[in-house]
């Protein structure tokens, strides 16, 4: 779930501060959610659903073939936001290429 939230933030081109403000949570809470340390509460999931235009179930669906790949990189390295953004963009480009 955390990777989906992070990908949404990047797709909306929001900083952590701005995303936290939109969700009505602190930046530190958002950071913990994005790292997978905590799960967002139901009201935050609802706001994410509205922001993304996806159903609430999207954020609970465990299968995204890239989540494990991204999580392993996050765990092994202290990846900065700039590098993480490049990684997510590359993965999204790969998804588009696979679906053509």
CSV table of N, CA, C and O in Angstrom, one decimal:
chain,number,residue,atom,x,y,z
A,1,UNK,N,0.8,-1.2,0.0
A,1,UNK,CA,0.0,0.0,0.0
A,1,UNK,C,0.9,1.3,0.0
A,1,UNK,O,0.6,2.2,-0.7
A,2,UNK,N,2.0,1.2,0.8
A,2,UNK,CA,2.8,2.4,0.9
A,2,UNK,C,3.3,2.9,-0.4
A,2,UNK,O,3.4,4.1,-0.7
A,3,UNK,N,3.7,1.9,-1.3
A,3,UNK,CA,4.3,2.3,-2.6
A,3,UNK,C,3.2,2.9,-3.5
A,3,UNK,O,3.5,3.9,-4.2
A,4,UNK,N,2.0,2.4,-3.4
A,4,UNK,CA,0.9,3.0,-4.2
A,4,UNK,C,0.7,4.5,-3.7
A,4,UNK,O,0.4,5.3,-4.6
A,5,UNK,N,0.8,4.7,-2.5
A,5,UNK,CA,0.6,6.1,-1.9
A,5,UNK,C,1.7,7.0,-2.4
A,5,UNK,O,1.5,8.1,-2.8
A,6,UNK,N,2.9,6.5,-2.3
A,6,UNK,CA,4.1,7.2,-2.8
A,6,UNK,C,4.0,7.5,-4.3
A,6,UNK,O,4.2,8.6,-4.7
A,7,UNK,N,3.6,6.5,-5.1
A,7,UNK,CA,3.4,6.7,-6.5
A,7,UNK,C,2.4,7.8,-6.8
A,7,UNK,O,2.5,8.6,-7.7
A,8,UNK,N,1.3,7.7,-6.0
A,8,UNK,CA,0.2,8.7,-6.2
A,8,UNK,C,0.8,10.1,-5.9
A,8,UNK,O,0.5,11.1,-6.7
A,9,UNK,N,1.5,10.3,-4.9
A,9,UNK,CA,2.1,11.6,-4.5
A,9,UNK,C,3.0,12.1,-5.7
A,9,UNK,O,2.9,13.3,-6.1
A,10,UNK,N,3.8,11.2,-6.2
A,10,UNK,CA,4.7,11.6,-7.3
A,10,UNK,C,3.9,12.0,-8.5
A,10,UNK,O,4.2,12.9,-9.3
A,11,UNK,N,2.9,11.2,-8.8
A,11,UNK,CA,2.1,11.5,-10.0
A,11,UNK,C,1.3,12.8,-9.9
A,11,UNK,O,1.1,13.5,-10.9
A,12,UNK,N,1.0,13.2,-8.7
A,12,UNK,CA,0.4,14.5,-8.5
A,12,UNK,C,1.4,15.6,-8.3
A,12,UNK,O,1.0,16.8,-8.2
A,13,UNK,N,2.7,15.3,-8.3
A,13,UNK,CA,3.7,16.2,-8.2
A,13,UNK,C,3.6,17.1,-7.0
A,13,UNK,O,3.8,18.3,-7.0
A,14,UNK,N,3.3,16.4,-5.8
A,14,UNK,CA,3.2,17.0,-4.6
A,14,UNK,C,4.4,16.7,-3.7
A,14,UNK,O,4.9,15.6,-3.7
A,15,UNK,N,4.8,17.7,-2.9
A,15,UNK,CA,5.8,17.5,-1.9
A,15,UNK,C,5.2,16.7,-0.8
A,15,UNK,O,4.0,16.6,-0.6
A,16,UNK,N,6.0,16.2,0.1
A,16,UNK,CA,5.5,15.5,1.3
A,16,UNK,C,4.7,16.5,2.1
A,16,UNK,O,3.6,16.1,2.6
A,17,UNK,N,5.1,17.7,2.3
A,17,UNK,CA,4.4,18.7,3.0
A,17,UNK,C,3.0,18.9,2.4
A,17,UNK,O,2.0,19.0,3.2
A,18,UNK,N,3.0,19.1,1.1
A,18,UNK,CA,1.7,19.4,0.4
A,18,UNK,C,0.7,18.2,0.5
A,18,UNK,O,-0.4,18.3,0.8
A,19,UNK,N,1.3,17.0,0.3
A,19,UNK,CA,0.4,15.8,0.4
A,19,UNK,C,-0.1,15.6,1.8
A,19,UNK,O,-1.3,15.3,2.0
A,20,UNK,N,0.7,15.8,2.8
A,20,UNK,CA,0.3,15.7,4.2
A,20,UNK,C,-0.8,16.7,4.5
A,20,UNK,O,-1.8,16.4,5.1
A,21,UNK,N,-0.7,17.9,4.0
A,21,UNK,CA,-1.7,19.0,4.2
A,21,UNK,C,-3.0,18.5,3.5
A,21,UNK,O,-4.1,18.7,4.1
A,22,UNK,N,-3.0,18.0,2.3
A,22,UNK,CA,-4.2,17.6,1.6
A,22,UNK,C,-4.9,16.5,2.4
A,22,UNK,O,-6.1,16.4,2.5
A,23,UNK,N,-4.0,15.6,2.9
A,23,UNK,CA,-4.6,14.4,3.6
A,23,UNK,C,-5.0,14.7,5.1
A,23,UNK,O,-5.6,13.9,5.7
A,24,UNK,N,-4.6,15.9,5.6
A,24,UNK,CA,-4.9,16.3,6.9
A,24,UNK,C,-4.1,15.5,8.0
A,24,UNK,O,-4.6,15.3,9.1
A,25,UNK,N,-2.9,15.2,7.6
A,25,UNK,CA,-2.0,14.5,8.5
A,25,UNK,C,-0.6,15.3,8.6
A,25,UNK,O,-0.4,16.2,7.8
A,26,UNK,N,0.2,15.0,9.5
A,26,UNK,CA,1.5,15.6,9.6
A,26,UNK,C,2.4,15.0,8.6
A,26,UNK,O,2.2,13.9,8.1
A,27,UNK,N,3.5,15.8,8.2
A,27,UNK,CA,4.5,15.3,7.3
A,27,UNK,C,5.1,14.0,7.8
A,27,UNK,O,5.4,13.1,7.1
A,28,UNK,N,5.4,14.0,9.1
A,28,UNK,CA,6.1,12.9,9.7
A,28,UNK,C,5.2,11.6,9.6
A,28,UNK,O,5.7,10.5,9.4
A,29,UNK,N,3.9,11.8,9.8
A,29,UNK,CA,3.0,10.6,9.6
A,29,UNK,C,3.0,10.1,8.2
A,29,UNK,O,3.1,8.9,7.9
A,30,UNK,N,3.0,11.1,7.2
A,30,UNK,CA,3.1,10.7,5.8
A,30,UNK,C,4.4,9.9,5.5
A,30,UNK,O,4.4,8.9,4.8
A,31,UNK,N,5.5,10.4,6.0
A,31,UNK,CA,6.8,9.7,5.8
A,31,UNK,C,6.7,8.3,6.4
A,31,UNK,O,7.1,7.3,5.7
A,32,UNK,N,6.1,8.1,7.5
A,32,UNK,CA,6.0,6.8,8.1
A,32,UNK,C,5.1,5.9,7.3
A,32,UNK,O,5.3,4.7,7.1
A,33,UNK,N,4.0,6.5,6.7
A,33,UNK,CA,3.1,5.7,5.8
A,33,UNK,C,3.9,5.3,4.6
A,33,UNK,O,3.8,4.1,4.1
A,34,UNK,N,4.6,6.2,4.0
A,34,UNK,CA,5.3,6.0,2.7
A,34,UNK,C,6.4,4.9,2.9
A,34,UNK,O,6.7,4.1,2.0
A,35,UNK,N,7.0,4.9,4.1
A,35,UNK,CA,8.1,3.9,4.4
A,35,UNK,C,7.5,2.6,4.8
A,35,UNK,O,8.2,1.6,4.9
A,36,UNK,N,6.2,2.5,5.0
A,36,UNK,CA,5.5,1.3,5.4
A,36,UNK,C,5.6,1.0,6.9
A,36,UNK,O,5.3,-0.1,7.3
A,37,UNK,N,6.0,2.0,7.7
A,37,UNK,CA,6.1,1.8,9.1
A,37,UNK,C,4.7,1.7,9.8
A,37,UNK,O,4.6,1.0,10.7
A,38,UNK,N,3.8,2.4,9.2
A,38,UNK,CA,2.4,2.4,9.7
A,38,UNK,C,1.5,2.4,8.5
A,38,UNK,O,1.8,2.7,7.4
A,39,UNK,N,0.2,2.0,8.8
A,39,UNK,CA,-0.8,2.0,7.8
A,39,UNK,C,-1.7,3.2,8.0
A,39,UNK,O,-1.9,3.6,9.1
A,40,UNK,N,-2.1,3.8,6.9
A,40,UNK,CA,-3.0,5.0,7.1
A,40,UNK,C,-4.4,4.6,7.6
A,40,UNK,O,-4.9,3.5,7.4
A,41,UNK,N,-5.0,5.5,8.3
A,41,UNK,CA,-6.3,5.3,8.9
A,41,UNK,C,-7.3,5.4,7.7
A,41,UNK,O,-7.1,5.9,6.6
A,42,UNK,N,-8.5,4.9,8.0
A,42,UNK,CA,-9.6,4.9,7.0
A,42,UNK,C,-9.9,6.2,6.3
A,42,UNK,O,-10.1,6.3,5.1
A,43,UNK,N,-9.9,7.3,7.1
A,43,UNK,CA,-10.2,8.6,6.5
A,43,UNK,C,-9.1,9.0,5.6
A,43,UNK,O,-9.4,9.7,4.5
A,44,UNK,N,-7.9,8.6,5.8
A,44,UNK,CA,-6.8,9.0,4.9
A,44,UNK,C,-6.9,8.1,3.6
A,44,UNK,O,-6.8,8.7,2.5
A,45,UNK,N,-7.3,6.9,3.7
A,45,UNK,CA,-7.5,6.0,2.6
A,45,UNK,C,-8.6,6.6,1.7
A,45,UNK,O,-8.6,6.6,0.5
A,46,UNK,N,-9.7,7.1,2.4
A,46,UNK,CA,-10.8,7.7,1.6
A,46,UNK,C,-10.3,8.9,0.8
A,46,UNK,O,-10.7,9.1,-0.3
A,47,UNK,N,-9.5,9.7,1.5
A,47,UNK,CA,-9.0,10.9,0.8
A,47,UNK,C,-8.1,10.5,-0.4
A,47,UNK,O,-8.1,11.1,-1.5
A,48,UNK,N,-7.3,9.5,-0.2
A,48,UNK,CA,-6.4,9.0,-1.3
A,48,UNK,C,-7.3,8.5,-2.4
A,48,UNK,O,-6.9,8.7,-3.6
A,49,UNK,N,-8.4,7.8,-2.1
A,49,UNK,CA,-9.3,7.3,-3.1
A,49,UNK,C,-9.8,8.5,-4.0
A,49,UNK,O,-9.9,8.4,-5.2
A,50,UNK,N,-10.2,9.5,-3.3
A,50,UNK,CA,-10.8,10.7,-4.0
A,50,UNK,C,-9.7,11.4,-4.9
A,50,UNK,O,-9.9,11.7,-6.0
A,51,UNK,N,-8.5,11.5,-4.3
A,51,UNK,CA,-7.4,12.1,-5.0
A,51,UNK,C,-7.0,11.3,-6.3
A,51,UNK,O,-6.7,11.9,-7.3
A,52,UNK,N,-7.0,10.0,-6.2
A,52,UNK,CA,-6.5,9.2,-7.2
A,52,UNK,C,-7.6,8.8,-8.3
A,52,UNK,O,-7.3,8.4,-9.4
A,53,UNK,N,-8.9,9.0,-7.8
A,53,UNK,CA,-10.0,8.6,-8.7
A,53,UNK,C,-10.1,7.0,-8.7
A,53,UNK,O,-10.8,6.5,-9.6
A,54,UNK,N,-9.5,6.4,-7.8
A,54,UNK,CA,-9.6,4.9,-7.7
A,54,UNK,C,-10.4,4.5,-6.5
A,54,UNK,O,-10.5,5.3,-5.6
A,55,UNK,N,-10.9,3.3,-6.6
A,55,UNK,CA,-11.7,2.8,-5.4
A,55,UNK,C,-10.8,2.6,-4.2
A,55,UNK,O,-9.6,2.4,-4.3
A,56,UNK,N,-11.4,2.6,-3.1
A,56,UNK,CA,-10.7,2.3,-1.8
A,56,UNK,C,-9.9,1.0,-1.9
A,56,UNK,O,-8.8,0.9,-1.4
A,57,UNK,N,-10.5,0.0,-2.5
A,57,UNK,CA,-9.9,-1.3,-2.5
A,57,UNK,C,-8.6,-1.3,-3.2
A,57,UNK,O,-7.7,-2.2,-2.9
A,58,UNK,N,-8.3,-0.4,-4.1
A,58,UNK,CA,-7.0,-0.3,-4.8
A,58,UNK,C,-5.9,-0.2,-3.8
A,58,UNK,O,-4.8,-0.8,-4.0
A,59,UNK,N,-6.1,0.5,-2.7
A,59,UNK,CA,-5.0,0.8,-1.8
A,59,UNK,C,-4.9,-0.4,-0.8
A,59,UNK,O,-3.8,-0.5,-0.2
A,60,UNK,N,-5.8,-1.3,-0.8
A,60,UNK,CA,-5.7,-2.5,0.0
A,60,UNK,C,-5.3,-3.8,-0.8
A,60,UNK,O,-4.9,-4.8,-0.3
A,61,UNK,N,-5.4,-3.7,-2.1
A,61,UNK,CA,-5.0,-4.8,-3.0
A,61,UNK,C,-3.5,-5.1,-2.9
A,61,UNK,O,-2.7,-4.2,-3.2
A,62,UNK,N,-3.1,-6.3,-2.5
A,62,UNK,CA,-1.7,-6.5,-2.2
A,62,UNK,C,-0.9,-6.8,-3.4
A,62,UNK,O,0.3,-6.7,-3.3
A,63,UNK,N,-1.5,-7.0,-4.6
A,63,UNK,CA,-0.7,-7.4,-5.7
A,63,UNK,C,-0.4,-6.3,-6.6
A,63,UNK,O,-1.3,-5.7,-7.2
A,64,UNK,N,0.8,-5.9,-6.7
A,64,UNK,CA,1.4,-5.0,-7.6
A,64,UNK,C,2.8,-5.5,-7.9
A,64,UNK,O,3.6,-5.5,-7.0
A,65,UNK,N,3.0,-5.9,-9.1
A,65,UNK,CA,4.3,-6.7,-9.3
A,65,UNK,C,5.5,-5.9,-9.1
A,65,UNK,O,6.6,-6.4,-9.0
A,66,UNK,N,5.4,-4.6,-8.9
A,66,UNK,CA,6.6,-3.8,-8.7
A,66,UNK,C,6.8,-3.4,-7.2
A,66,UNK,O,7.8,-2.9,-6.8
A,67,UNK,N,5.8,-3.6,-6.4
A,67,UNK,CA,5.9,-3.2,-5.0
A,67,UNK,C,7.0,-3.9,-4.3
A,67,UNK,O,7.8,-3.3,-3.6
A,68,UNK,N,7.1,-5.2,-4.5
A,68,UNK,CA,8.2,-5.9,-3.8
A,68,UNK,C,9.6,-5.4,-4.3
A,68,UNK,O,10.5,-5.2,-3.5
A,69,UNK,N,9.7,-5.2,-5.5
A,69,UNK,CA,11.0,-4.7,-6.1
A,69,UNK,C,11.3,-3.3,-5.5
A,69,UNK,O,12.5,-3.1,-5.0
A,70,UNK,N,10.4,-2.4,-5.4
A,70,UNK,CA,10.6,-1.1,-4.8
A,70,UNK,C,10.9,-1.2,-3.3
A,70,UNK,O,11.8,-0.6,-2.8
A,71,UNK,N,10.1,-2.0,-2.6
A,71,UNK,CA,10.3,-2.2,-1.2
A,71,UNK,C,11.7,-2.7,-0.8
A,71,UNK,O,12.4,-2.3,0.1
A,72,UNK,N,12.2,-3.7,-1.6
A,72,UNK,CA,13.5,-4.2,-1.4
A,72,UNK,C,14.6,-3.2,-1.6
A,72,UNK,O,15.6,-3.1,-0.8
A,73,UNK,N,14.5,-2.3,-2.5
A,73,UNK,CA,15.4,-1.2,-2.7
A,73,UNK,C,15.4,-0.3,-1.6
A,73,UNK,O,16.4,0.2,-1.1
A,74,UNK,N,14.2,0.1,-1.1
A,74,UNK,CA,14.0,1.0,0.0
A,74,UNK,C,14.7,0.4,1.3
A,74,UNK,O,15.3,1.2,2.0
A,75,UNK,N,14.5,-0.9,1.5
A,75,UNK,CA,15.1,-1.5,2.7
A,75,UNK,C,16.6,-1.5,2.6
A,75,UNK,O,17.3,-1.3,3.6
A,76,UNK,N,17.1,-1.9,1.5
A,76,UNK,CA,18.6,-2.1,1.3
A,76,UNK,C,19.4,-0.8,1.3
A,76,UNK,O,20.5,-0.7,1.7
A,77,UNK,N,18.8,0.3,0.8
A,77,UNK,CA,19.5,1.5,0.6
A,77,UNK,C,18.6,2.7,1.2
A,77,UNK,O,17.4,2.6,1.2
A,78,UNK,N,19.2,3.7,1.7
A,78,UNK,CA,18.5,4.9,2.1
A,78,UNK,C,18.3,5.7,0.9
A,78,UNK,O,19.1,6.6,0.6
A,79,UNK,N,17.2,5.5,0.2
A,79,UNK,CA,17.0,6.1,-1.1
A,79,UNK,C,16.3,7.5,-0.9
A,79,UNK,O,15.3,7.6,-0.2
A,80,UNK,N,16.9,8.5,-1.5
A,80,UNK,CA,16.4,9.9,-1.4
A,80,UNK,C,15.2,10.0,-2.3
A,80,UNK,O,15.0,9.2,-3.2
A,81,UNK,N,14.5,11.1,-2.1
A,81,UNK,CA,13.3,11.3,-2.9
A,81,UNK,C,13.5,11.5,-4.4
A,81,UNK,O,12.8,11.1,-5.2
A,82,UNK,N,14.7,12.2,-4.7
A,82,UNK,CA,15.0,12.4,-6.1
A,82,UNK,C,15.2,11.1,-6.8
A,82,UNK,O,14.7,10.8,-7.9
A,83,UNK,N,16.0,10.2,-6.2
A,83,UNK,CA,16.3,8.9,-6.8
A,83,UNK,C,15.0,8.0,-6.8
A,83,UNK,O,14.8,7.4,-7.8
A,84,UNK,N,14.3,8.1,-5.8
A,84,UNK,CA,13.0,7.3,-5.7
A,84,UNK,C,12.1,7.8,-6.8
A,84,UNK,O,11.4,7.0,-7.5
A,85,UNK,N,12.0,9.1,-7.1
A,85,UNK,CA,11.1,9.6,-8.1
A,85,UNK,C,11.6,9.1,-9.5
A,85,UNK,O,10.7,8.7,-10.3
A,86,UNK,N,12.9,9.1,-9.7
A,86,UNK,CA,13.4,8.5,-11.0
A,86,UNK,C,13.1,7.1,-11.1
A,86,UNK,O,12.7,6.6,-12.2
A,87,UNK,N,13.2,6.3,-10.1
A,87,UNK,CA,12.9,4.9,-10.1
A,87,UNK,C,11.4,4.7,-10.4
A,87,UNK,O,11.1,3.8,-11.3
A,88,UNK,N,10.5,5.4,-9.7
A,88,UNK,CA,9.1,5.2,-10.0
A,88,UNK,C,8.7,5.6,-11.4
A,88,UNK,O,8.0,4.9,-12.0
A,89,UNK,N,9.3,6.7,-11.9
A,89,UNK,CA,9.1,7.1,-13.3
A,89,UNK,C,9.5,6.0,-14.3
A,89,UNK,O,8.8,5.7,-15.2
A,90,UNK,N,10.7,5.4,-14.0
A,90,UNK,CA,11.1,4.3,-14.9
A,90,UNK,C,10.2,3.1,-14.9
A,90,UNK,O,9.9,2.6,-15.9
A,91,UNK,N,9.8,2.8,-13.7
A,91,UNK,CA,8.9,1.6,-13.6
A,91,UNK,C,7.6,1.9,-14.3
A,91,UNK,O,7.0,1.1,-15.0
A,92,UNK,N,7.0,3.1,-14.1
A,92,UNK,CA,5.8,3.5,-14.8
A,92,UNK,C,6.0,3.4,-16.3
A,92,UNK,O,5.1,3.0,-17.0
A,93,UNK,N,7.1,3.9,-16.8
A,93,UNK,CA,7.4,3.8,-18.2
A,93,UNK,C,7.4,2.3,-18.7
A,93,UNK,O,6.9,2.0,-19.7
A,94,UNK,N,8.0,1.5,-17.9
A,94,UNK,CA,8.1,0.1,-18.2
A,94,UNK,C,6.7,-0.5,-18.2
A,94,UNK,O,6.4,-1.4,-19.1
A,95,UNK,N,5.8,-0.1,-17.3
A,95,UNK,CA,4.4,-0.6,-17.3
A,95,UNK,C,3.7,-0.2,-18.6
A,95,UNK,O,3.0,-1.0,-19.2
A,96,UNK,N,3.9,1.0,-19.0
A,96,UNK,CA,3.3,1.5,-20.2
A,96,UNK,C,3.8,0.7,-21.4
A,96,UNK,O,3.0,0.3,-22.3
A,97,UNK,N,5.1,0.5,-21.5
A,97,UNK,CA,5.7,-0.3,-22.6
A,97,UNK,C,5.2,-1.7,-22.6
A,97,UNK,O,4.9,-2.3,-23.7
A,98,UNK,N,5.0,-2.3,-21.5
A,98,UNK,CA,4.5,-3.7,-21.4
A,98,UNK,C,3.1,-3.8,-21.9
A,98,UNK,O,2.6,-4.8,-22.4
A,99,UNK,N,2.3,-2.7,-21.7
A,99,UNK,CA,0.9,-2.8,-22.0
A,99,UNK,C,0.6,-2.3,-23.5
A,99,UNK,O,-0.5,-2.3,-23.9
A,100,UNK,N,1.7,-2.0,-24.2
A,100,UNK,CA,1.5,-1.6,-25.6
A,100,UNK,C,1.3,-2.8,-26.5
A,100,UNK,O,1.7,-3.8,-26.4
